[in-house]
Short mmCIF file of C-alpha atoms in Angstrom, two decimals:
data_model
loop_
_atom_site.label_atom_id
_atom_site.label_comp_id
_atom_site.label_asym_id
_atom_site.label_seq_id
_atom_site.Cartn_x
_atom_site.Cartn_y
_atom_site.Cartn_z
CA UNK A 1 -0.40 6.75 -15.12
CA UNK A 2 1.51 6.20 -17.96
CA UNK A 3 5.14 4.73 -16.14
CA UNK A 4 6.28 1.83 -17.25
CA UNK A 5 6.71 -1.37 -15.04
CA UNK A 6 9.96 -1.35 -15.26
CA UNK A 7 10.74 2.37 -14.95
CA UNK A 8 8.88 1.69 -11.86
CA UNK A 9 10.66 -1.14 -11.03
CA UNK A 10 13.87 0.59 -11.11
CA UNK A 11 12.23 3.58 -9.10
CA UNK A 12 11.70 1.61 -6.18
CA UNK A 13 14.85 0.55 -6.27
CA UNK A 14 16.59 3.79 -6.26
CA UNK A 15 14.03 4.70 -3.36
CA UNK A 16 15.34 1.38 -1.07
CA UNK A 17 19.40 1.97 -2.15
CA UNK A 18 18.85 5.94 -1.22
CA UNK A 19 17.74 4.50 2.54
CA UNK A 20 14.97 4.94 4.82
CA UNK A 21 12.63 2.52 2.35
CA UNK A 22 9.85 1.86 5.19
CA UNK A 23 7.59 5.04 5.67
CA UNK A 24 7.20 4.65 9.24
CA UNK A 25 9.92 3.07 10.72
CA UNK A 26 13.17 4.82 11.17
CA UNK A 27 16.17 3.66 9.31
CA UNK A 28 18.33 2.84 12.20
CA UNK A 29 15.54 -0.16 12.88
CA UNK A 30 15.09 -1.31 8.92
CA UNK A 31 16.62 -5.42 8.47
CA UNK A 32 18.46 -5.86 5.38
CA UNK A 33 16.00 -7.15 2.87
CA UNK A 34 16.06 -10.69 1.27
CA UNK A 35 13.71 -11.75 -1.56
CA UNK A 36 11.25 -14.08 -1.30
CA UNK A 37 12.05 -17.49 -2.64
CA UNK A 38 10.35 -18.73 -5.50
CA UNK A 39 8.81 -21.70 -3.85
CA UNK A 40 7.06 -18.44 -1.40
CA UNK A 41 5.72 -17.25 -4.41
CA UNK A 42 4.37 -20.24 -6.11
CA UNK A 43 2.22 -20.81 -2.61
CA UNK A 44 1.09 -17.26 -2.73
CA UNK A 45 0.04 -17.93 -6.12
CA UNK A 46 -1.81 -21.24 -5.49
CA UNK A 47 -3.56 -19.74 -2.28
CA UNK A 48 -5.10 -17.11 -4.53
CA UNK A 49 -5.50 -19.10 -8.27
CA UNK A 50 -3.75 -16.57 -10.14
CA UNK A 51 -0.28 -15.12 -10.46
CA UNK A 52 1.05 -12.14 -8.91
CA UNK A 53 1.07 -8.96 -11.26
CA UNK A 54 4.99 -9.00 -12.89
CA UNK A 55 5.67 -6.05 -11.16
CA UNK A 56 5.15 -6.81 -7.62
CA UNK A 57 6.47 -10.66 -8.35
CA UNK A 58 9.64 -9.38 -9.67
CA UNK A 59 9.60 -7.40 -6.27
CA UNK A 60 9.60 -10.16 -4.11
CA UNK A 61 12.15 -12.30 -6.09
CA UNK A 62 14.31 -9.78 -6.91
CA UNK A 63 14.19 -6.83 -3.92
CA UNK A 64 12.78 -8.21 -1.33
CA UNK A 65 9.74 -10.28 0.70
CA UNK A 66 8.65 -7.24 1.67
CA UNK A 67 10.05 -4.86 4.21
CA UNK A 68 9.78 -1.70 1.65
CA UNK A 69 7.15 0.64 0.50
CA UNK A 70 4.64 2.40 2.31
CA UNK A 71 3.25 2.45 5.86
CA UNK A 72 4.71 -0.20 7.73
CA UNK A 73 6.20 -1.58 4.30
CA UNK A 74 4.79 -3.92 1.57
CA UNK A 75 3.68 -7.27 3.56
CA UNK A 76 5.66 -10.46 2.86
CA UNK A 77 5.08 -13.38 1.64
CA UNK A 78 5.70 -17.00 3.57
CA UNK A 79 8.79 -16.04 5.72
CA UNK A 80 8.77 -12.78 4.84
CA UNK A 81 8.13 -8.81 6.60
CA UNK A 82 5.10 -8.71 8.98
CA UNK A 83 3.63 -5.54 10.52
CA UNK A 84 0.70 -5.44 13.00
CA UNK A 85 0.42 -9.05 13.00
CA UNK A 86 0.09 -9.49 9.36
CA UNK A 87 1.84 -11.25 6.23
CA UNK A 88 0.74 -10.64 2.66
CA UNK A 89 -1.33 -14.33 2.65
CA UNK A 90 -3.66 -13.00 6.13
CA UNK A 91 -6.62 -14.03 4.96
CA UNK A 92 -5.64 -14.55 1.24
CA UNK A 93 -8.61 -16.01 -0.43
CA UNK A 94 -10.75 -14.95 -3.84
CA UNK A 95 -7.30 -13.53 -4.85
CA UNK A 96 -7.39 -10.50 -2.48
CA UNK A 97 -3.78 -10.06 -1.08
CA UNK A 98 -2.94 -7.95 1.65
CA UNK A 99 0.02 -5.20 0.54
CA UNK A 100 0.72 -3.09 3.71
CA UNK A 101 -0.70 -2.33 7.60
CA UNK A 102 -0.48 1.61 7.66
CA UNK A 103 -1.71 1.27 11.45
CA UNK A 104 -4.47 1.84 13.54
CA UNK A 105 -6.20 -0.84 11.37
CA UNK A 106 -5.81 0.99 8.15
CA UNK A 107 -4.74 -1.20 4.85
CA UNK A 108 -3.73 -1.11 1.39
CA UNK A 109 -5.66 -4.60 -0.54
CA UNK A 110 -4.79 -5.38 -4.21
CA UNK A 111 -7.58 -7.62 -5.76
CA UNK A 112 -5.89 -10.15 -7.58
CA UNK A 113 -8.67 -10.40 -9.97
CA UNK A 114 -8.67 -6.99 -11.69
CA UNK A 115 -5.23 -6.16 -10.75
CA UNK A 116 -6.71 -3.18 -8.31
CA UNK A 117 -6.03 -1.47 -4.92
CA UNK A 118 -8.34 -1.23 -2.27
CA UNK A 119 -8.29 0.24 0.71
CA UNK A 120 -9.60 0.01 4.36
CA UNK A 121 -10.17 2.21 6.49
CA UNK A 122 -12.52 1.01 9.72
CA UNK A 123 -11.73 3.92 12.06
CA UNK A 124 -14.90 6.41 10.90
CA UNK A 125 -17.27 4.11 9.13
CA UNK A 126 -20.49 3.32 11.21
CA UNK A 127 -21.06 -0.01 11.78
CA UNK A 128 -23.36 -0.09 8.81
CA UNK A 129 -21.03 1.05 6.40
CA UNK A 130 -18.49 -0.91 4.46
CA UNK A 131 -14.68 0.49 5.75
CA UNK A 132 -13.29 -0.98 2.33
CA UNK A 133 -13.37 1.25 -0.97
CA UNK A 134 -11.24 1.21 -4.23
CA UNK A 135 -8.35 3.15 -4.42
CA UNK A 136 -8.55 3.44 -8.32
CA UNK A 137 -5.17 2.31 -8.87
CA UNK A 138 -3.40 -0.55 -10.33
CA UNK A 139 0.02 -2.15 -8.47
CA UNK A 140 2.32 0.22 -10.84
CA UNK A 141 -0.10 3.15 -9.86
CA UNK A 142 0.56 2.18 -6.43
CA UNK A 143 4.19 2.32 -6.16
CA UNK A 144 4.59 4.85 -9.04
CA UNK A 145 3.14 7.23 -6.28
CA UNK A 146 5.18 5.70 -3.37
CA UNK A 147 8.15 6.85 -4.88
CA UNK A 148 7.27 9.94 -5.92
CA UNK A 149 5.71 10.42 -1.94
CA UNK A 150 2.03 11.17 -3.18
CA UNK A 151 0.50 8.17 -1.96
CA UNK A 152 -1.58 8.81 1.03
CA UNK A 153 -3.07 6.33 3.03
CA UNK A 154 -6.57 5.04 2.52
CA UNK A 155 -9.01 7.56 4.32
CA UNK A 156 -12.76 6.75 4.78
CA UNK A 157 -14.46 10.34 4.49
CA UNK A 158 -18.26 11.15 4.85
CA UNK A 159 -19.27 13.30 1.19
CA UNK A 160 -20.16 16.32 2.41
CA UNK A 161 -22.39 16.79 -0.90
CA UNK A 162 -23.95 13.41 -0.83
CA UNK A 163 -23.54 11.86 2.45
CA UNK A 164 -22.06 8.83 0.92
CA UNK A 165 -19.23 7.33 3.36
CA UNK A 166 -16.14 7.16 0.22
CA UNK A 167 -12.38 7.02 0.13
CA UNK A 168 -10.86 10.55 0.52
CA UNK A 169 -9.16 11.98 -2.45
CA UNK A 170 -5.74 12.95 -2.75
CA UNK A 171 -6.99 16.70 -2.98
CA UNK A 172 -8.84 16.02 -0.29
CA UNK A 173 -6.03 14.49 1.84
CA UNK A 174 -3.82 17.07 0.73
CA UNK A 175 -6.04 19.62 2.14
CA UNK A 176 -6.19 17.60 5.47
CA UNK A 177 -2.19 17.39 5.98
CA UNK A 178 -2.02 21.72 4.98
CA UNK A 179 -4.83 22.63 7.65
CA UNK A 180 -3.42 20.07 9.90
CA UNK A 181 0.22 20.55 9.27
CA UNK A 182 1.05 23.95 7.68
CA UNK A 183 1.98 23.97 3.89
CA UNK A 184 5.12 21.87 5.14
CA UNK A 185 3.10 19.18 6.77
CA UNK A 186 3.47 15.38 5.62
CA UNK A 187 1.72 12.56 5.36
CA UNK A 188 3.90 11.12 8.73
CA UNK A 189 2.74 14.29 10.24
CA UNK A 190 -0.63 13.01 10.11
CA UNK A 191 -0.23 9.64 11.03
CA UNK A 192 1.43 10.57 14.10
CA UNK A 193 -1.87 13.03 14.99
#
């Protein structure tokens, strides 16, 4: 994608000031959002031996410690939004930090060490196949397709050409929600199947 960091930057924004900035929870239930301080992020930073990518930094210190963004919302940091139990630092070690809990198990990971999303997904996988895949996407790919609503939650699929367990595409996904859902149907619509 070819959005700046601050174009997206200023995206998100708009997204949080126009309401309803957590995916799955309704708005009526959403607590005002405070940034994370900066001592927060200089301990995230330490726990994983590198800095945060200057979007998602900028994020915390400037929008909020999470409580936004997809799913359950973008985990927080030290004192900041938790969903299913989890904070950003849950398990935060080789530089893999957790960004949201989309339920059921299902999460969004961004690899601090090539700046890429993975995602998890341990509801189909046999037990002898790994649930975690990459998402091909970078942070600002991430939320770039958060706020235009095309980013789908990670899906473990079976290839039916090659057998290969795989993350789902978003043509594939999209295909899902229509059969599912009508040509109406939503991502939300799925997640409540």
């Amino acid at each position: 994608m070819s959005t700046s960091e601050d174009e997206v930057f200023d995206a998100v924004v708009r997204r949080i000031a126009a309401g309803g900035y957590i995916d799955e929870v309704p708005t009526a239930r959403l607590a005002p959002l405070r940034p994370a301080s900066p001592a927060a992020v200089a301990e995230a930073e330490e726990l994983a031996g590198r800095s945060l990518p200057p979007l998602l930094r900028r994020l915390y210190l400037e929008v909020g410690n999470g409580g936004f963004g997809p799913g359950y919302g973008l985990l927080g940091l030290r004192g900041g939004h938790r969903a299913g139990g989890l904070d950003a630092l849950t398990g935060l070690k080789g530089g893999a930090l957790i960004l949201c809990d989309w339920g059921c198990g299902i999460s969004s990971t961004l690899d601090l060490t090539d700046d890429q999303v993975w995602g998890c997904d341990p509801n189909p996988a046999p037990d002898d196949v790994s649930c975690t895949f990459p998402q091909h996407l970078t942070i600002v790919d991430w939320f770039s397709k958060w706020v235009e609503g095309t980013l789908y939650q990670p899906w473990l699929v079976k290839d039916p050409t090659t057998g290969e367990w795989r993350g789902a595409t978003d043509a594939e996904y999209a295909e899902m929600i229509e059969e599912a859902f009508g040509p109406e149907g939503t991502q939300t619509d799925l997640a409540g199947a």
